[in-house]
mmCIF file of C-alpha atoms in Angstrom:
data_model
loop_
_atom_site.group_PDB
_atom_site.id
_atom_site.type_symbol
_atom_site.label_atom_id
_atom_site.label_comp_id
_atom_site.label_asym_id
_atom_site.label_seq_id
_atom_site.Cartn_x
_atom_site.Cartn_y
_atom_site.Cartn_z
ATOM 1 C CA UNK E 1 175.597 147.832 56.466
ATOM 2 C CA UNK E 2 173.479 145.561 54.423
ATOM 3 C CA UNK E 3 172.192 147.767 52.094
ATOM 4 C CA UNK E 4 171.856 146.207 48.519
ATOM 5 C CA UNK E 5 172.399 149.501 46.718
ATOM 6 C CA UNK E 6 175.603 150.283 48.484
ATOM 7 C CA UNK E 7 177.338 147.240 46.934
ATOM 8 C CA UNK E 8 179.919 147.960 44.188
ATOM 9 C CA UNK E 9 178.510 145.167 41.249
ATOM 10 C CA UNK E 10 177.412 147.727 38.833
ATOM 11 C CA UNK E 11 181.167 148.930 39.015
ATOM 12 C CA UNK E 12 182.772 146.709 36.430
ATOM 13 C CA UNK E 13 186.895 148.564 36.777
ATOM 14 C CA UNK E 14 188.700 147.623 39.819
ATOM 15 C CA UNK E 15 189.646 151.493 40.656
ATOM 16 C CA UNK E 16 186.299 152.857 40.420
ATOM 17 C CA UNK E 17 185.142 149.991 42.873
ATOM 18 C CA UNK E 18 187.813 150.162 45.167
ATOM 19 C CA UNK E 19 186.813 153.917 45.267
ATOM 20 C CA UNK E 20 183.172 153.293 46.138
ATOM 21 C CA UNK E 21 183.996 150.948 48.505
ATOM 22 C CA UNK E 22 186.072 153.437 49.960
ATOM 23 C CA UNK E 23 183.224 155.419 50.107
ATOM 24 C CA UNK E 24 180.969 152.857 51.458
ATOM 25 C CA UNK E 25 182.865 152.240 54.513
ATOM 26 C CA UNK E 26 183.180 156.173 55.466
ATOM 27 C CA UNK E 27 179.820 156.449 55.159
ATOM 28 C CA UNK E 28 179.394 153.676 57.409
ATOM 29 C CA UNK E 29 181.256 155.017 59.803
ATOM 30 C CA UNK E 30 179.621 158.199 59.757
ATOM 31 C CA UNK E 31 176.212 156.641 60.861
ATOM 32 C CA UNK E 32 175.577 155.599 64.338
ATOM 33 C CA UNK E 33 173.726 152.872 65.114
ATOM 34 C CA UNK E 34 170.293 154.264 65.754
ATOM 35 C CA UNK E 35 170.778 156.075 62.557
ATOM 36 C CA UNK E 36 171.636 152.698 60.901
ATOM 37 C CA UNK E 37 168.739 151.021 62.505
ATOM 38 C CA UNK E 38 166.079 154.248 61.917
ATOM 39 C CA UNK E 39 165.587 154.194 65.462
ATOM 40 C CA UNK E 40 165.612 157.168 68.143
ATOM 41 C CA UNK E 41 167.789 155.538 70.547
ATOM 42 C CA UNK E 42 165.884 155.371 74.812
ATOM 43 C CA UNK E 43 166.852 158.026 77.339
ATOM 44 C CA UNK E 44 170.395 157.571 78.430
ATOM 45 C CA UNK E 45 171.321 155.729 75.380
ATOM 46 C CA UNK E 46 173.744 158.578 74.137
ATOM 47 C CA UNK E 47 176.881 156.338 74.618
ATOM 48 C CA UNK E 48 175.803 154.326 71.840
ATOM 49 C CA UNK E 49 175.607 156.768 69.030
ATOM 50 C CA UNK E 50 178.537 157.835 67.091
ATOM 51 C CA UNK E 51 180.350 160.522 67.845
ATOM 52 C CA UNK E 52 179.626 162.191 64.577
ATOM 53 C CA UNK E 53 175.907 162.054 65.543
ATOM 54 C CA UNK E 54 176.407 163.029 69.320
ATOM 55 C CA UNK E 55 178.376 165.963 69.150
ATOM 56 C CA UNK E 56 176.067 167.958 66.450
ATOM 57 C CA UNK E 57 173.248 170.332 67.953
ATOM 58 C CA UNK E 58 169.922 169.301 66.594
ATOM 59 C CA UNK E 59 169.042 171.559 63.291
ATOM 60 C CA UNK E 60 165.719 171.744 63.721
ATOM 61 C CA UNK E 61 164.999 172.059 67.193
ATOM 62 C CA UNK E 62 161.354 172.651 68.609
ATOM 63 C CA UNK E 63 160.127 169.917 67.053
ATOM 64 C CA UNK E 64 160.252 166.640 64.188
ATOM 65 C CA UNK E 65 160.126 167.351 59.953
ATOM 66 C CA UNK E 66 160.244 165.838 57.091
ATOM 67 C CA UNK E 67 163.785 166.163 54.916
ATOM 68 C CA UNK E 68 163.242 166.468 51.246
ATOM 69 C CA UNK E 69 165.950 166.757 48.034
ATOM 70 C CA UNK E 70 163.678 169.214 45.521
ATOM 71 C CA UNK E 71 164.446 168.814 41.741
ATOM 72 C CA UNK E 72 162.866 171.872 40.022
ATOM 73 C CA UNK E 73 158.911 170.913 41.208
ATOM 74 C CA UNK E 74 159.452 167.505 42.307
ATOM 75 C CA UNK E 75 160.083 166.032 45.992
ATOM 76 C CA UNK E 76 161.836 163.559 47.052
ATOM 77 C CA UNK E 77 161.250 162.618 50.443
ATOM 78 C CA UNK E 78 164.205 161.760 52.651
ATOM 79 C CA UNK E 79 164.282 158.877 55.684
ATOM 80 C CA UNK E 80 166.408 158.594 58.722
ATOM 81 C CA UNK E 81 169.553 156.528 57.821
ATOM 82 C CA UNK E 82 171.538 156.742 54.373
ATOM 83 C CA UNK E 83 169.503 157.936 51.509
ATOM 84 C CA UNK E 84 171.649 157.505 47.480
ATOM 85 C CA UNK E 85 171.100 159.445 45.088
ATOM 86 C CA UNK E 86 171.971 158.686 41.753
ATOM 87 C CA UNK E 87 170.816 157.629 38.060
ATOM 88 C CA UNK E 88 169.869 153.474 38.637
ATOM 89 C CA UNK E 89 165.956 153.042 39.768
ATOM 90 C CA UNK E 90 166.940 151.614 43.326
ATOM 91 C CA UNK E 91 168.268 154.694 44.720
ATOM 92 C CA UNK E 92 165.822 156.600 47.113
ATOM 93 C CA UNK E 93 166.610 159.327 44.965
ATOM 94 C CA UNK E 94 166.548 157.982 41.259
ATOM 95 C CA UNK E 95 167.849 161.148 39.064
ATOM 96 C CA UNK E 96 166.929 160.889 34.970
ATOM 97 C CA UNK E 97 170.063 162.531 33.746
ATOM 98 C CA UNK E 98 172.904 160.687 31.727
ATOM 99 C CA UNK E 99 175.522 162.737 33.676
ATOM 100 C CA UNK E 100 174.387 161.679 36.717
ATOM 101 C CA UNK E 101 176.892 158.862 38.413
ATOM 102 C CA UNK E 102 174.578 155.585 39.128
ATOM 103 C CA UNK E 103 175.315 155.886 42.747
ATOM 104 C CA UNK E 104 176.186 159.511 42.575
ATOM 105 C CA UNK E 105 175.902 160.558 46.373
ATOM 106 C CA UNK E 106 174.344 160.187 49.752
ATOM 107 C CA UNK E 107 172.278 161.883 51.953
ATOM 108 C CA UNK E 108 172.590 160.663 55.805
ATOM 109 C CA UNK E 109 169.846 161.611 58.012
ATOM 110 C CA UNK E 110 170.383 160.970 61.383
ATOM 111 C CA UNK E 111 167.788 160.350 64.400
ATOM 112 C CA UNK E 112 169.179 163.770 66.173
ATOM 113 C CA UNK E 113 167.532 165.834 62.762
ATOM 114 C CA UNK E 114 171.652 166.648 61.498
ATOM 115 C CA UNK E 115 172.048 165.351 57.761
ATOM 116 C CA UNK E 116 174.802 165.355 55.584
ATOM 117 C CA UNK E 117 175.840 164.578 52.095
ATOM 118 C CA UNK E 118 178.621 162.066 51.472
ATOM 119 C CA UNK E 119 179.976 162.012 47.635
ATOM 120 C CA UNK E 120 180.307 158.277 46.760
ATOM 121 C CA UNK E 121 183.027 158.080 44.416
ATOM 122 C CA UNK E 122 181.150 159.565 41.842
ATOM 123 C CA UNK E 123 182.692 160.298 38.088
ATOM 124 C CA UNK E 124 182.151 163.830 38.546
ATOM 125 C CA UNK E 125 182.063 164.563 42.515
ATOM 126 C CA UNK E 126 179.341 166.097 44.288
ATOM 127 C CA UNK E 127 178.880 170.200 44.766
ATOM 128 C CA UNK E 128 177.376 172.023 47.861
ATOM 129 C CA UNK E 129 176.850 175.265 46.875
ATOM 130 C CA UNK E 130 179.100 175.879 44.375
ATOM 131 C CA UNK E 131 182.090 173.912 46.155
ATOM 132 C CA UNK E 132 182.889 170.478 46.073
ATOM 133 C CA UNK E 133 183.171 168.245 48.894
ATOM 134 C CA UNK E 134 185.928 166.461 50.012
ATOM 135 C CA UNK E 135 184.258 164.461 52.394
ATOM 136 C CA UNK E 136 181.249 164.158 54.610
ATOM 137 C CA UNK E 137 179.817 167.853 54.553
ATOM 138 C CA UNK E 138 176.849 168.648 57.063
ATOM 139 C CA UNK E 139 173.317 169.947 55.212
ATOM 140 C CA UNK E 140 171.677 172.971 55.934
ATOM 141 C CA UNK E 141 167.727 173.702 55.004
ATOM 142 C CA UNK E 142 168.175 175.689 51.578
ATOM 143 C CA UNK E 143 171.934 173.841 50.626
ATOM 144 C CA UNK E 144 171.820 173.488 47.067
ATOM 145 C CA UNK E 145 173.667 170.374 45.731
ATOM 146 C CA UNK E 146 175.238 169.829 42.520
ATOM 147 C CA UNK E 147 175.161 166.350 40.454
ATOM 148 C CA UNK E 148 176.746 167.499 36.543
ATOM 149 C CA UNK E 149 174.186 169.934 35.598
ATOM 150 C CA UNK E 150 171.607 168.615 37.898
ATOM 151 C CA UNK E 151 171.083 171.033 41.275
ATOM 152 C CA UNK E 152 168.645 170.038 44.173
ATOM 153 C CA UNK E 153 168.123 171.805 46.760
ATOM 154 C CA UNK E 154 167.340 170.596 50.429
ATOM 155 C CA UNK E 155 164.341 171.465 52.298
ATOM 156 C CA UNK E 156 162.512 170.350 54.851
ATOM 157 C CA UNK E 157 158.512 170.475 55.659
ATOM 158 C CA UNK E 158 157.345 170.112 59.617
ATOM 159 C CA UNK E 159 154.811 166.950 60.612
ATOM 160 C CA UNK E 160 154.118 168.145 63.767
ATOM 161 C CA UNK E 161 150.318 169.193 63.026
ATOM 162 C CA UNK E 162 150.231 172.420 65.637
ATOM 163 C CA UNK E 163 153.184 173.619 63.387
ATOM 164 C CA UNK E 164 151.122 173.591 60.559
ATOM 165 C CA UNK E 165 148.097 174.677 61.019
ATOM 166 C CA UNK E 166 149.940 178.186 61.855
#
């Protein structure tokens, strides 16, 4: 993965970077390619998605939505692939809180609608619902996520125009 913001450099101690890039690679792995790429993958194409993105049942089924981390009355909207959250101003998610890590978590949305939060070596570790994770933990609509004192909650908001006009 190529992603700028996944690099270690604003980790200046060798632990604390060998954790993140710990981190970094099992959140690669956790992506399949189309996810990677932001791309639903062509009929018959199945074989070429990881297995953590094959094997989940689609959350949302009936139809596409939008993925959103809510912070009190403020939005943020989610994209398919890996989405960080954290304190620095290049994270998708850019969090104004001093106790928030600068690459705090991530939020992996995949093409099949399944998302997950992976902690990324944060300071403090990452909360989903009261319990920390140890690893990759699968999101549900109304999850509430923990960063310090900082809780967001995911939601998500159909696009499909029939859905809401009801």
């Amino acid at each position: 993965m190529s992603e700028a913001h996944l690099q270690s450099i604003h980790l200046t101690d060798n632990p604390r970077r060998e954790l993140f890039r710990q981190a970094r690679l099992q959140l690669e792995g956790a992506c399949g390619l189309p996810t990677l790429l932001g791309v639903v993958p062509p009929p018959g194409a199945e074989a070429a998605i990881d297995s953590v993105t094959r094997t989940l049942p689609p959350m949302t089924p009936g139809g596409p939505c939008q993925f959103m981390l809510k912070d009190g009355e403020t939005l943020y909207p989610l994209t398919v692939g890996v989405n960080t959250v954290g304190r620095l101003p290049d994270n998708n998610v850019s969090i104004r809180d001093e106790h928030v890590s600068r690459r705090h978590c991530a939020v992996v949305v995949h093409t099949n609608g399944q998302c997950e939060v992976h902690d990324i070596a944060s300071k403090n570790g990452t909360l989903l619902n009261g319990k920390k994770i140890a690893g990759p933990t699968r999101l549900r609509l109304g999850d509430q996520l923990t960063l310090c004192t900082r809780k967001l909650t995911f939601v998500a908001e159909s696009t499909d125009p029939a859905k809401a006009a009801v």
